[in-house]
Coordinates of C-alpha atoms in Angstrom, one line a residue:
X1 CA -55.2 -156.1 47.7
X2 CA -53.9 -152.6 46.7
X3 CA -52.6 -152.1 43.3
X4 CA -49.2 -150.0 43.0
X5 CA -48.9 -147.0 40.8
X6 CA -46.6 -149.1 38.3
X7 CA -49.2 -152.2 38.0
X8 CA -52.1 -149.4 37.3
X9 CA -49.5 -147.9 34.8
X10 CA -49.1 -151.2 33.0
X11 CA -53.0 -152.1 33.2
X12 CA -53.7 -148.7 31.5
X13 CA -51.3 -149.8 28.8
X14 CA -52.8 -153.1 28.3
X15 CA -56.2 -151.6 28.0
X16 CA -55.0 -149.7 25.1
X17 CA -54.1 -153.2 23.4
X18 CA -57.2 -155.0 24.5
X19 CA -60.1 -153.7 26.5
X20 CA -60.5 -156.9 28.1
X21 CA -58.0 -158.9 30.5
X22 CA -57.9 -162.2 32.5
X23 CA -56.4 -162.0 35.6
X24 CA -54.4 -165.3 36.3
X25 CA -52.9 -166.8 39.3
X26 CA -49.6 -165.4 40.2
X27 CA -47.8 -162.3 39.6
X28 CA -47.9 -162.0 35.6
X29 CA -50.4 -159.8 33.7
X30 CA -50.6 -160.7 30.1
X31 CA -52.7 -159.4 27.0
X32 CA -53.1 -159.9 23.5
X33 CA -54.9 -157.8 21.0
X34 CA -57.9 -159.2 19.3
X35 CA -56.4 -159.6 16.1
X36 CA -53.5 -161.1 18.0
X37 CA -50.7 -159.1 16.3
X38 CA -49.5 -157.6 19.8
X39 CA -48.8 -159.6 22.9
X40 CA -47.5 -158.2 25.9
X41 CA -46.7 -159.9 29.4
X42 CA -45.3 -158.0 32.7
X43 CA -44.2 -159.3 36.1
X44 CA -45.5 -157.0 38.9
X45 CA -45.2 -156.9 42.6
X46 CA -48.7 -158.1 43.7
X47 CA -50.0 -161.8 43.5
X48 CA -53.3 -162.9 42.5
X49 CA -54.8 -165.7 44.3
X50 CA -57.8 -166.2 42.1
X51 CA -58.4 -166.3 38.2
X52 CA -60.9 -164.0 36.7
X53 CA -61.9 -162.3 33.7
X54 CA -62.7 -158.3 33.5
X55 CA -64.5 -157.7 30.1
X56 CA -63.8 -153.7 30.3
X57 CA -60.6 -153.1 31.9
X58 CA -60.6 -149.1 31.2
X59 CA -64.2 -149.1 33.0
X60 CA -62.5 -151.0 35.7
X61 CA -59.6 -148.9 35.8
X62 CA -61.8 -145.6 35.9
X63 CA -63.9 -147.2 38.7
X64 CA -60.9 -147.5 40.7
X65 CA -59.7 -143.7 40.3
X66 CA -63.2 -142.9 42.1
X67 CA -61.2 -143.7 45.3
X68 CA -58.4 -142.3 47.0
X69 CA -56.8 -145.6 48.3
X70 CA -58.8 -148.4 47.4
X71 CA -58.5 -152.1 48.6
X72 CA -59.6 -155.1 46.3
X73 CA -61.3 -157.9 47.6
X74 CA -61.8 -160.9 45.2
X75 CA -64.9 -163.1 45.6
X76 CA -66.2 -166.1 43.6
X77 CA -68.0 -164.1 40.9
X78 CA -67.1 -160.4 41.4
X79 CA -64.6 -158.4 43.3
X80 CA -65.1 -155.6 46.0
X81 CA -63.4 -152.2 45.6
X82 CA -63.5 -150.9 49.4
X83 CA -62.1 -147.4 50.7
X84 CA -63.2 -146.5 54.1
X85 CA -67.2 -146.7 54.3
X86 CA -67.5 -146.7 50.3
X87 CA -67.8 -150.0 48.7
X88 CA -68.4 -150.9 44.9
X89 CA -69.1 -154.4 43.7
X90 CA -67.6 -155.1 40.0
X91 CA -68.5 -158.4 38.5
X92 CA -66.6 -160.9 36.5
X93 CA -67.3 -161.9 32.8
X94 CA -67.1 -165.2 31.3
X95 CA -63.3 -165.8 30.1
X96 CA -64.8 -167.3 26.7
X97 CA -66.1 -163.9 26.0
X98 CA -62.4 -162.3 26.0
X99 CA -59.3 -163.1 23.5
X100 CA -56.6 -163.9 26.0
X101 CA -53.2 -165.1 25.5
X102 CA -52.0 -168.8 26.5
X103 CA -49.1 -169.1 29.0
X104 CA -46.9 -170.2 26.4
X105 CA -43.6 -167.9 25.7
X106 CA -42.0 -166.8 22.5
X107 CA -38.2 -167.2 22.4
X108 CA -36.0 -165.1 20.1
X109 CA -32.7 -166.3 21.4
X110 CA -31.5 -166.8 17.8
X111 CA -33.0 -163.4 16.1
X112 CA -30.8 -161.9 13.4
X113 CA -31.8 -158.1 14.1
X114 CA -30.7 -156.9 17.7
X115 CA -30.5 -153.6 18.9
X116 CA -31.2 -151.3 21.9
X117 CA -33.8 -148.5 21.9
X118 CA -33.8 -146.3 24.9
X119 CA -36.6 -144.2 26.3
X120 CA -36.0 -141.0 24.6
X121 CA -35.4 -142.4 21.4
X122 CA -38.9 -144.4 21.6
X123 CA -40.6 -140.9 22.6
X124 CA -39.1 -139.0 19.5
X125 CA -39.9 -141.6 17.2
X126 CA -43.7 -141.5 18.5
X127 CA -43.6 -137.8 18.5
X128 CA -42.5 -137.9 14.8
X129 CA -45.2 -140.7 13.9
X130 CA -47.9 -138.5 15.1
X131 CA -46.5 -134.8 14.1
X132 CA -46.0 -136.1 10.6
X133 CA -49.0 -138.5 10.5
X134 CA -47.1 -141.4 9.1
X135 CA -48.5 -145.0 9.4
X136 CA -45.5 -147.4 9.8
X137 CA -42.5 -147.6 11.7
X138 CA -39.7 -149.5 9.9
X139 CA -36.4 -151.2 11.0
X140 CA -34.0 -150.2 8.4
X141 CA -30.8 -152.3 7.8
X142 CA -27.8 -151.3 5.2
X143 CA -25.3 -153.9 6.0
X144 CA -23.6 -151.1 8.3
X145 CA -26.3 -149.3 10.6
X146 CA -29.8 -150.2 12.0
X147 CA -32.2 -147.3 11.8
X148 CA -35.5 -146.6 13.4
X149 CA -37.8 -144.8 10.8
X150 CA -41.5 -143.0 10.8
X151 CA -42.5 -143.5 7.3
X152 CA -45.0 -144.3 4.8
X153 CA -44.3 -147.6 3.1
X154 CA -46.7 -147.0 0.1
X155 CA -44.8 -144.0 -0.7
X156 CA -48.2 -141.9 -0.5
X157 CA -46.1 -139.3 1.8
X158 CA -42.5 -139.0 1.2
X159 CA -41.7 -137.3 4.5
X160 CA -39.5 -139.7 6.7
X161 CA -37.8 -139.5 10.3
X162 CA -35.1 -141.7 11.0
X163 CA -32.7 -142.3 14.0
X164 CA -29.7 -144.6 14.2
X165 CA -29.8 -147.4 16.8
X166 CA -27.1 -149.9 16.2
X167 CA -25.1 -151.8 13.4
X168 CA -25.8 -155.0 11.3
X169 CA -24.1 -157.1 8.7
X170 CA -27.6 -157.8 7.1
X171 CA -29.8 -155.6 4.7
X172 CA -33.2 -155.4 5.7
X173 CA -36.7 -153.6 6.1
X174 CA -38.9 -154.7 8.8
X175 CA -42.4 -153.1 8.6
X176 CA -44.8 -152.4 11.6
X177 CA -48.0 -150.7 11.6
X178 CA -47.4 -147.5 13.4
X179 CA -50.9 -148.2 15.6
X180 CA -49.4 -151.2 16.9
X181 CA -46.5 -149.6 18.8
X182 CA -48.2 -149.2 22.1
X183 CA -45.2 -149.4 24.4
X184 CA -44.6 -147.8 27.7
X185 CA -42.1 -145.2 27.2
X186 CA -38.9 -147.3 28.8
X187 CA -35.4 -148.7 27.6
X188 CA -35.9 -151.7 25.4
X189 CA -33.8 -154.4 24.0
X190 CA -35.3 -155.3 20.6
X191 CA -34.7 -158.4 18.7
X192 CA -36.5 -159.5 15.4
X193 CA -36.3 -162.6 13.4
X194 CA -35.8 -162.8 9.7
X195 CA -39.1 -164.7 9.9
X196 CA -41.0 -161.8 11.1
X197 CA -41.3 -162.2 15.0
X198 CA -40.2 -159.1 17.2
X199 CA -39.5 -158.9 20.9
X200 CA -39.2 -155.5 22.7
X201 CA -38.0 -156.6 26.3
X202 CA -38.1 -153.7 29.0
X203 CA -37.2 -154.3 32.7
X204 CA -40.3 -156.0 33.9
X205 CA -42.6 -155.9 30.6
X206 CA -42.1 -157.4 27.2
X207 CA -44.0 -157.0 24.0
X208 CA -44.1 -159.0 20.8
X209 CA -45.3 -157.4 17.7
X210 CA -46.0 -158.6 14.4
X211 CA -44.1 -157.4 11.3
X212 CA -46.1 -156.9 8.1
X213 CA -44.6 -159.5 5.8
X214 CA -46.0 -158.0 2.5
X215 CA -43.8 -154.8 3.2
X216 CA -40.8 -156.5 4.9
X217 CA -37.5 -157.9 3.5
X218 CA -34.5 -159.5 4.5
X219 CA -31.0 -160.4 3.1
X220 CA -27.9 -161.9 5.0

């Protein structure tokens, strides 16, 4: 098996959420953060025929980068990375050592908050979050517009970045930890329920990020 550039991009992103991963049979990759506040799932072009666990995903990706055109062969307790006359054996870990998501999906078909966030909007938001050194991302609604904001909900810093992304009949402030915004820079359809569950759906990838309940409000 050869991994495409897109699959490698997804795996590098998943490694920022959880350093470990379980490859399950089929063409779906998924991961969950150790604190279970970020869940991500992606559909890839490759199909895995074996289920195995990698404890250090960054190390595995670094090993792949040692080769120009690596081919992966899966065995019972390890995989082989082969390129010409070069071979590296990379051993699996016990799945019990890894925090991994279940196969259950989360549906937000009746979410009260819905808007689109394009790639440039996401990149601008993250730049502002980092440059201004702000700790939170908020989705704000004033019964007219929906705005994305990089801000400090504890008001220790007054600086704030905002960008309008949609309209709403509701009033709300849904707060996320800035460190949890680990999305690939793409276009997303965003849905957030009043109960505090959010979905960011891209073309072949989807993230669910927990809302910080104590700093969030919603009024119909």
